[in-house]
Amino acid sequence: MTRKHSTPPLASARGEWSPSSWQSRPAAQQPVYPDPRALQAVLAQLSRLPPLVTSWEVETLKQELAEAGAGKRFLLQGGDCAESFDDCESSVIANKLKILLQMSLVLLHGSKKRIIRVGRFAGQYAKPRSADMETKNGQTLPSYRGDIINRIAFTESDRVPDPELLLRGYERSALTLNFIRSLVDGGFADLHHPEYWDLGFVDHSPQADEYRRIVDSISDSLKFMETVAGMTAGELSRVEFYTSHEGLHLHYEQAQTRRVPRRPGWYNLSTHFPWIGDRTRSLEGAHVEYFRGIVNPIGVKVGPSMKADELVALAGILNPQNEPGRLTLIHRFGAKKIDANLPPLIEAIQKAGKLVLWCCDPMHGNTETTKSGLKTRNFESILAELEQAFDLHRQHGSILGGVHFELAGENITECIGGARGLNEADLSKAYKSQVDPRLNYEQALEMALLISRRMARP
Ligand code: PEP
Ligand code: CO
């Protein structure tokens, strides 16, 4: 492919950053509240509530992501496309943790690298939409934008953005994180007891045997190590989970942007790892302005419309000090486009000497609509994009340091394919997503087994 030589887009001069400096720029995908005073009252409350995460957790994650960028760790990021308030219940949350834990064990086994586990949870409540309005049976109403903004029911009043939902979302994020932290502290993720992580239906899964062999081999190594060292590997009775969400609703993110004692800079303490979506990453836009000033590690989704010089300019704005671990580029092109789209971006980033962590989201470029109008994704396309991502990075002397999935720990039927051969007709059996289709428990585990084998290859 020939590369176009164009002048790099110059970001207009940027003044002093503040948590509200984004407000002087065009902000895409923001809801319009009918009563601005009600919004201000909610934001004032939000900014006084205690934070959900701490600056030292955020700094630890940044350090770990820096190591992933250098090929010493591997990032596994996954969860719902959009969390829903209704799903804030113990079994749904525990099952999401379990599938992420199982996948991380499988990836650890294949890659021989420590896995960084990041959930799309405890705050993944706001969604960008392609259309502002939605029409059903002749009626046109504002699109649903996630539970933190408006309600899914198709009535005029439900679709009006309601600022109270920002508080409900913050509280649900806190409830979710509180439960996750308690499970992790209570030994739920103890490597000595992987049997705790089995999901009810693992026995019926085509991958059950291979998964159990991996678990047994890890347990045996652990016992061996502990016997040789004459002590228990205490650190292994606890694994870390970090949170992430798309930082879409900028008033909400601003309300959580704080200074902390004894550390410089501003932290977004609603999540460890916020990311900018593919629809809101304009160089001149409000999202890039907000994100450039926070010190968290951040992600940016990179879709097919991204130009090489634009990406280099973006990396310059978002990570001017070229700090390792600060910037993760989450590419999502689709199995048919990655081959043409990724190499020029890798080359440009290398040529500009930018330090980034490359991560592949094989979900968002592979969405299709069935004849009956359901959104789905094919297991084969997802896997095909991932395999090409590993190959292309290797061929260009770069490192694929992470993967990003939309998945659930339940037996849903939203994506087709996989060992059980789900087909279009099966989709209606348990299609629960309000937005994008997720891999179900078995498909997610199978995906992890397949990429783990791929990573084990020399
Ligand atoms: C998402 O991650 O759910 C999403 C909307 O992704 P993207 O910004 O890559 O389209
Ligand atoms: Co999605």
XYZ file of C-alpha atoms and ligand atoms in Angstrom:
469
model
C 0.000 0.000 0.000
C 1.308 3.459 -0.815
C 1.176 6.032 1.888
C -0.189 9.456 1.265
C 2.161 12.247 2.232
C 0.127 15.017 3.691
C 0.935 17.737 6.157
C 0.261 16.557 9.698
C -2.901 18.144 11.010
C -1.817 20.824 13.458
C -3.789 20.880 16.629
C -4.730 24.469 17.286
C -2.774 26.152 20.035
C -3.812 24.775 23.383
C -4.029 27.015 26.351
C -3.880 26.122 29.999
C -5.630 22.863 30.813
C -8.211 22.611 33.570
C -10.847 19.948 34.318
C -13.341 22.221 32.536
C -11.209 23.495 29.630
C -12.941 20.964 27.349
C -16.053 23.124 27.596
C -14.650 25.633 25.119
C -14.411 22.967 22.409
C -17.037 21.103 20.392
C -18.171 18.090 22.429
C -19.605 15.239 20.378
C -22.168 12.760 21.724
C -23.267 14.795 24.755
C -26.874 14.664 25.968
C -28.884 17.868 26.137
C -30.642 18.180 29.476
C -33.948 20.046 29.504
C -33.146 21.652 32.875
C -29.495 22.800 33.083
C -29.923 23.773 36.750
C -30.913 20.224 37.661
C -27.749 18.997 35.906
C -25.592 21.488 37.835
C -27.135 20.414 41.134
C -26.326 16.764 40.400
C -22.777 17.572 39.305
C -22.210 19.507 42.531
C -23.288 16.426 44.498
C -21.159 14.107 42.356
C -18.036 16.171 42.848
C -18.375 15.870 46.646
C -18.847 12.102 46.760
C -15.792 10.023 47.649
C -13.770 8.624 44.737
C -14.192 5.063 43.445
C -10.509 4.332 42.877
C -7.271 5.669 44.334
C -4.307 7.404 42.754
C -1.906 4.645 43.830
C -3.986 1.994 42.064
C -4.020 4.207 38.982
C -0.232 4.613 39.147
C 0.309 0.864 39.614
C -1.801 0.138 36.561
C 0.145 2.683 34.522
C 3.367 0.949 35.506
C 1.948 -2.439 34.509
C 0.704 -1.088 31.166
C 4.199 0.290 30.529
C 5.500 -3.251 31.016
C 2.842 -4.601 28.629
C 3.985 -2.048 26.038
C 7.478 -3.493 26.382
C 6.197 -7.065 25.961
C 6.648 -8.083 29.598
C 2.972 -8.311 30.520
C -0.258 -8.747 28.584
C -3.494 -6.763 28.904
C -6.870 -8.504 28.987
C -9.692 -5.973 28.889
C -13.282 -7.108 28.688
C -16.870 -6.808 29.751
C -20.213 -5.545 28.521
C -20.648 -3.133 25.655
C -22.890 -1.251 28.071
C -23.514 -2.173 31.664
C -27.128 -1.921 32.722
C -28.517 -0.877 36.097
C -30.679 -4.032 36.087
C -27.615 -6.245 35.812
C -26.047 -4.772 38.929
C -26.572 -8.023 40.822
C -24.245 -10.482 42.479
C -24.372 -13.404 40.061
C -23.879 -11.298 36.933
C -20.905 -9.504 38.471
C -19.342 -12.684 39.892
C -19.731 -14.473 36.543
C -18.026 -11.616 34.722
C -15.106 -11.840 37.149
C -14.938 -15.590 36.734
C -14.745 -15.546 32.958
C -12.087 -12.824 33.032
C -10.140 -14.860 35.600
C -10.419 -18.035 33.565
C -9.349 -16.288 30.391
C -6.428 -14.690 32.209
C -5.231 -18.064 33.493
C -5.396 -19.523 30.021
C -3.512 -16.520 28.584
C -0.908 -16.692 31.337
C -0.334 -20.327 30.476
C 0.158 -19.667 26.764
C 2.005 -16.357 26.880
C 4.084 -16.973 30.022
C 3.429 -13.328 30.825
C 1.625 -11.813 33.768
C -1.828 -10.718 32.748
C -3.307 -7.323 33.588
C -7.046 -7.764 34.113
C -9.177 -4.753 33.282
C -12.970 -4.944 33.292
C -15.265 -2.845 31.182
C -17.217 -2.461 34.393
C -18.115 -0.270 37.369
C -18.927 2.712 35.136
C -19.429 1.556 31.527
C -22.858 3.208 31.330
C -22.673 5.854 28.568
C -22.843 4.971 24.855
C -22.037 6.910 21.710
C -24.722 6.499 19.040
C -24.541 6.755 15.256
C -27.938 8.468 15.088
C -29.407 10.997 17.512
C -32.941 9.791 16.859
C -34.546 6.378 16.564
C -37.793 5.554 14.744
C -40.088 2.654 15.654
C -43.549 2.047 14.244
C -43.728 5.551 12.860
C -42.680 7.236 16.109
C -39.333 9.094 16.327
C -37.655 9.578 19.707
C -34.133 10.400 20.959
C -31.800 7.386 20.857
C -30.999 5.466 24.020
C -27.535 6.628 25.200
C -26.879 4.314 28.113
C -28.429 3.900 31.559
C -26.542 6.850 33.001
C -28.187 9.202 30.478
C -31.707 8.055 29.596
C -33.903 4.946 29.741
C -34.205 2.179 27.167
C -38.056 2.024 27.134
C -39.385 3.565 23.931
C -41.517 6.380 25.364
C -41.051 10.103 25.167
C -40.446 10.556 28.890
C -38.010 7.626 29.181
C -35.789 8.987 26.422
C -35.399 12.453 27.982
C -31.887 12.714 29.535
C -32.288 12.679 33.320
C -29.391 14.023 35.442
C -30.447 11.919 38.445
C -29.255 8.899 36.456
C -25.694 10.185 36.794
C -25.961 9.714 40.551
C -27.625 6.306 40.174
C -24.798 5.274 37.820
C -22.121 6.461 40.187
C -23.733 4.555 43.041
C -24.056 1.386 40.960
C -20.409 1.705 39.960
C -19.519 1.918 43.648
C -21.702 -1.111 44.486
C -20.132 -3.124 41.686
C -16.601 -2.222 42.674
C -17.291 -2.832 46.346
C -18.468 -6.370 45.566
C -15.502 -7.032 43.266
C -13.031 -5.819 45.871
C -14.648 -7.977 48.564
C -14.623 -11.079 46.376
C -10.988 -10.569 45.483
C -9.978 -9.904 49.099
C -12.001 -12.884 50.286
C -9.979 -15.352 48.218
C -12.407 -15.707 45.297
C -9.436 -15.299 42.973
C -7.063 -17.496 44.945
C -4.827 -19.424 42.568
C -4.773 -22.227 45.152
C -8.505 -22.721 44.629
C -9.273 -22.369 40.937
C -12.289 -24.605 41.473
C -14.027 -21.514 42.955
C -13.886 -19.968 39.525
C -15.783 -22.656 37.687
C -19.048 -21.486 36.280
C -22.049 -23.773 36.710
C -22.157 -24.883 33.098
C -18.423 -25.415 32.587
C -18.982 -29.194 32.624
C -21.069 -29.020 29.454
C -18.620 -26.815 27.666
C -16.607 -28.231 24.755
C -13.565 -26.481 26.253
C -13.938 -27.901 29.765
C -11.187 -30.526 29.471
C -8.583 -28.245 27.990
C -9.340 -25.559 30.565
C -9.090 -28.017 33.459
C -5.762 -29.347 32.173
C -4.382 -25.809 32.184
C -5.689 -25.162 35.681
C -4.208 -28.433 36.965
C -0.864 -27.644 35.434
C -0.823 -24.171 37.041
C -1.885 -25.621 40.423
C 0.856 -28.253 40.192
C 3.503 -25.637 39.382
C 2.298 -23.552 42.289
C 2.505 -26.487 44.711
C 5.959 -27.354 43.403
C 7.176 -23.782 43.808
C 5.792 -23.555 47.320
C 7.361 -26.859 48.294
C 10.760 -25.814 46.964
C 10.557 -22.386 48.596
C 9.101 -23.834 51.826
C 6.468 -21.127 51.981
C 3.117 -20.159 50.551
C 3.083 -17.817 47.607
C 0.973 -15.242 49.462
C 0.684 -12.879 46.549
C -0.999 -15.586 44.525
C -3.985 -15.758 46.827
C -5.078 -12.403 45.452
C -5.221 -11.083 41.930
C -5.842 -7.516 40.884
C -8.734 -6.236 38.830
C -8.828 -2.781 37.366
C -11.818 -0.876 36.010
C -12.281 0.976 32.738
C -15.025 2.736 30.832
C -15.432 4.998 27.835
C -14.997 8.561 29.106
C -17.867 9.857 27.045
C -20.011 12.045 29.280
C -17.614 14.872 29.986
C -19.564 16.606 32.750
C -19.626 13.302 34.625
C -15.892 12.738 34.120
C -15.085 16.311 35.125
C -16.984 15.900 38.391
C -14.649 13.035 39.312
C -11.447 14.810 38.381
C -9.522 15.509 41.546
C -6.182 16.435 42.986
C -4.761 14.126 45.639
C -2.345 14.840 48.485
C 1.342 14.288 47.761
C 1.037 13.666 44.018
C 1.056 16.234 41.243
C -1.630 16.451 38.585
C -5.312 15.702 38.213
C -6.711 12.181 38.474
C -9.993 10.899 37.139
C -10.959 8.831 40.158
C -14.141 7.309 38.732
C -12.081 4.593 37.028
C -8.513 3.410 36.632
C -8.393 3.425 32.868
C -10.766 5.633 30.851
C -10.727 5.504 27.068
C -11.759 7.789 24.209
C -14.154 6.195 21.728
C -13.625 6.077 17.978
C -16.423 8.609 17.439
C -15.078 11.236 19.854
C -11.339 11.241 19.182
C -11.232 14.368 17.002
C -7.989 16.300 17.572
C -9.886 19.548 18.034
C -12.700 18.082 20.079
C -13.593 18.321 23.740
C -12.760 14.699 24.602
C -9.127 14.943 23.534
C -8.885 18.235 25.429
C -10.246 16.667 28.636
C -8.114 13.523 28.374
C -4.840 15.305 27.704
C -4.866 16.826 31.183
C -5.620 13.850 33.422
C -2.741 11.687 34.609
C -4.478 8.280 34.400
C -3.333 5.759 31.835
C -5.746 6.263 28.926
C -6.870 4.367 25.846
C -7.974 5.575 22.431
C -10.021 3.504 20.037
C -8.522 3.549 16.571
C -10.866 2.707 13.696
C -10.475 2.583 9.896
C -10.850 6.332 9.403
C -7.701 7.108 11.434
C -4.882 8.573 9.326
C -1.250 7.918 10.218
C -0.311 11.580 10.687
C -3.462 12.139 12.702
C -2.527 9.303 15.056
C 0.968 10.687 15.557
C -0.484 14.141 16.304
C -2.951 12.569 18.737
C -0.173 10.710 20.555
C 1.714 14.006 20.809
C -1.252 15.794 22.391
C -2.214 12.978 24.737
C 1.273 11.938 25.762
C 3.609 14.888 25.206
C 6.242 13.504 27.606
C 6.177 10.102 25.845
C 5.600 8.461 29.217
C 5.458 4.649 28.978
C 2.108 3.185 30.080
C 0.242 6.435 29.526
C -1.269 5.700 26.102
C -2.896 2.519 24.825
C -4.010 2.403 21.198
C -6.951 0.024 20.901
C -7.301 -0.739 17.204
C -10.592 -2.025 15.837
C -10.625 -2.319 12.068
C -12.466 -5.551 11.250
C -10.990 -8.766 9.870
C -11.215 -7.493 6.294
C -9.592 -4.115 6.932
C -6.834 -4.673 9.478
C -4.342 -5.800 6.863
C -4.527 -2.489 4.971
C -5.108 -0.195 7.940
C -2.740 -1.293 10.697
C 0.743 -1.325 9.069
C 0.856 2.398 8.119
C -0.124 3.295 11.684
C 2.531 1.057 13.238
C 5.157 2.505 10.908
C 4.170 6.104 11.638
C 4.205 5.578 15.410
C 7.602 3.875 15.184
C 9.029 6.586 12.952
C 7.834 9.280 15.348
C 9.366 7.370 18.283
C 6.094 7.303 20.238
C 5.812 4.857 23.120
C 2.414 3.165 23.087
C 0.785 -0.074 24.134
C -0.975 -1.685 21.176
C -4.177 -3.547 21.967
C -6.601 -5.233 19.544
C -10.376 -4.897 19.891
C -11.591 -7.516 17.396
C -15.259 -6.797 18.168
C -16.200 -3.344 16.883
C -15.013 -3.716 13.280
C -16.813 -7.048 12.902
C -20.420 -6.170 13.630
C -23.008 -7.446 11.129
C -26.792 -7.302 10.970
C -28.773 -10.481 10.380
C -31.698 -10.704 7.963
C -34.036 -10.342 10.908
C -32.285 -7.116 11.961
C -30.254 -8.359 14.954
C -26.715 -7.090 15.462
C -24.255 -9.961 15.695
C -20.580 -10.835 15.311
C -19.046 -13.975 13.949
C -16.547 -15.882 16.102
C -14.463 -16.608 12.988
C -14.131 -12.919 12.052
C -13.183 -11.986 15.605
C -10.506 -14.670 15.682
C -9.321 -13.780 12.168
C -8.779 -10.131 13.140
C -6.862 -11.163 16.267
C -4.611 -13.582 14.418
C -3.782 -10.947 11.831
C -3.104 -8.440 14.606
C -0.512 -10.770 16.166
C 1.087 -11.406 12.763
C 1.122 -7.794 11.570
C 2.682 -6.491 14.769
C 5.314 -9.182 14.675
C 6.096 -8.537 10.987
C 6.577 -4.837 11.720
C 8.784 -5.350 14.754
C 6.073 -4.112 17.084
C 4.263 -5.805 19.971
C 0.602 -6.636 20.371
C 0.373 -6.186 24.128
C -3.309 -6.671 24.783
C -6.792 -7.722 23.697
C -10.167 -6.078 24.263
C -13.461 -8.003 24.213
C -17.143 -7.481 24.707
C -18.203 -10.541 26.663
C -20.440 -11.837 29.416
C -20.051 -14.650 31.932
C -23.517 -15.936 31.025
C -24.891 -18.361 28.526
C -26.191 -15.670 26.168
C -26.625 -16.009 22.399
C -25.467 -12.798 20.747
C -22.442 -13.787 18.631
C -22.543 -16.638 16.127
C -19.997 -19.449 15.723
C -17.618 -21.050 18.191
C -17.267 -24.716 19.105
C -20.957 -25.131 19.804
C -21.772 -23.714 16.366
C -24.328 -21.082 17.343
C -26.171 -19.931 14.229
C -28.516 -17.124 13.303
C -31.562 -19.071 14.371
C -30.089 -19.510 17.870
C -29.625 -15.784 18.455
C -33.170 -15.171 19.651
C -32.808 -17.777 22.463
C -30.944 -15.511 24.872
C -30.147 -12.220 23.198
C -29.878 -9.747 26.077
C -27.582 -6.923 24.969
C -29.253 -3.529 24.479
C -26.314 -2.436 22.327
C -23.465 -4.548 20.917
C -23.366 -8.390 20.844
C -21.010 -10.033 23.353
C -19.176 -13.334 23.353
C -20.844 -15.725 25.755
C -18.975 -17.627 28.435
C -17.982 -20.568 26.224
C -17.060 -18.444 23.235
C -14.902 -16.199 25.430
C -13.093 -19.147 26.985
C -12.569 -20.754 23.576
C -11.224 -17.473 22.199
C -8.752 -17.299 25.094
C -7.645 -20.902 24.464
C -7.084 -20.203 20.776
C -5.076 -17.028 21.272
C -3.159 -18.603 24.110
C -2.047 -21.403 21.751
C -1.111 -18.764 19.213
C 0.958 -16.900 21.805
C 2.681 -20.104 22.899
C 4.083 -20.555 19.373
C 7.700 -19.398 19.124
C -17.375 0.364 22.459
O -16.256 0.034 22.898
O -18.448 -0.097 22.907
C -17.434 1.304 21.315
C -18.493 2.068 21.067
O -16.319 1.240 20.578
P -15.747 2.194 19.422
O -15.576 3.551 20.039
O -14.460 1.527 19.082
O -16.730 2.165 18.299
Co -19.607 -1.862 21.966
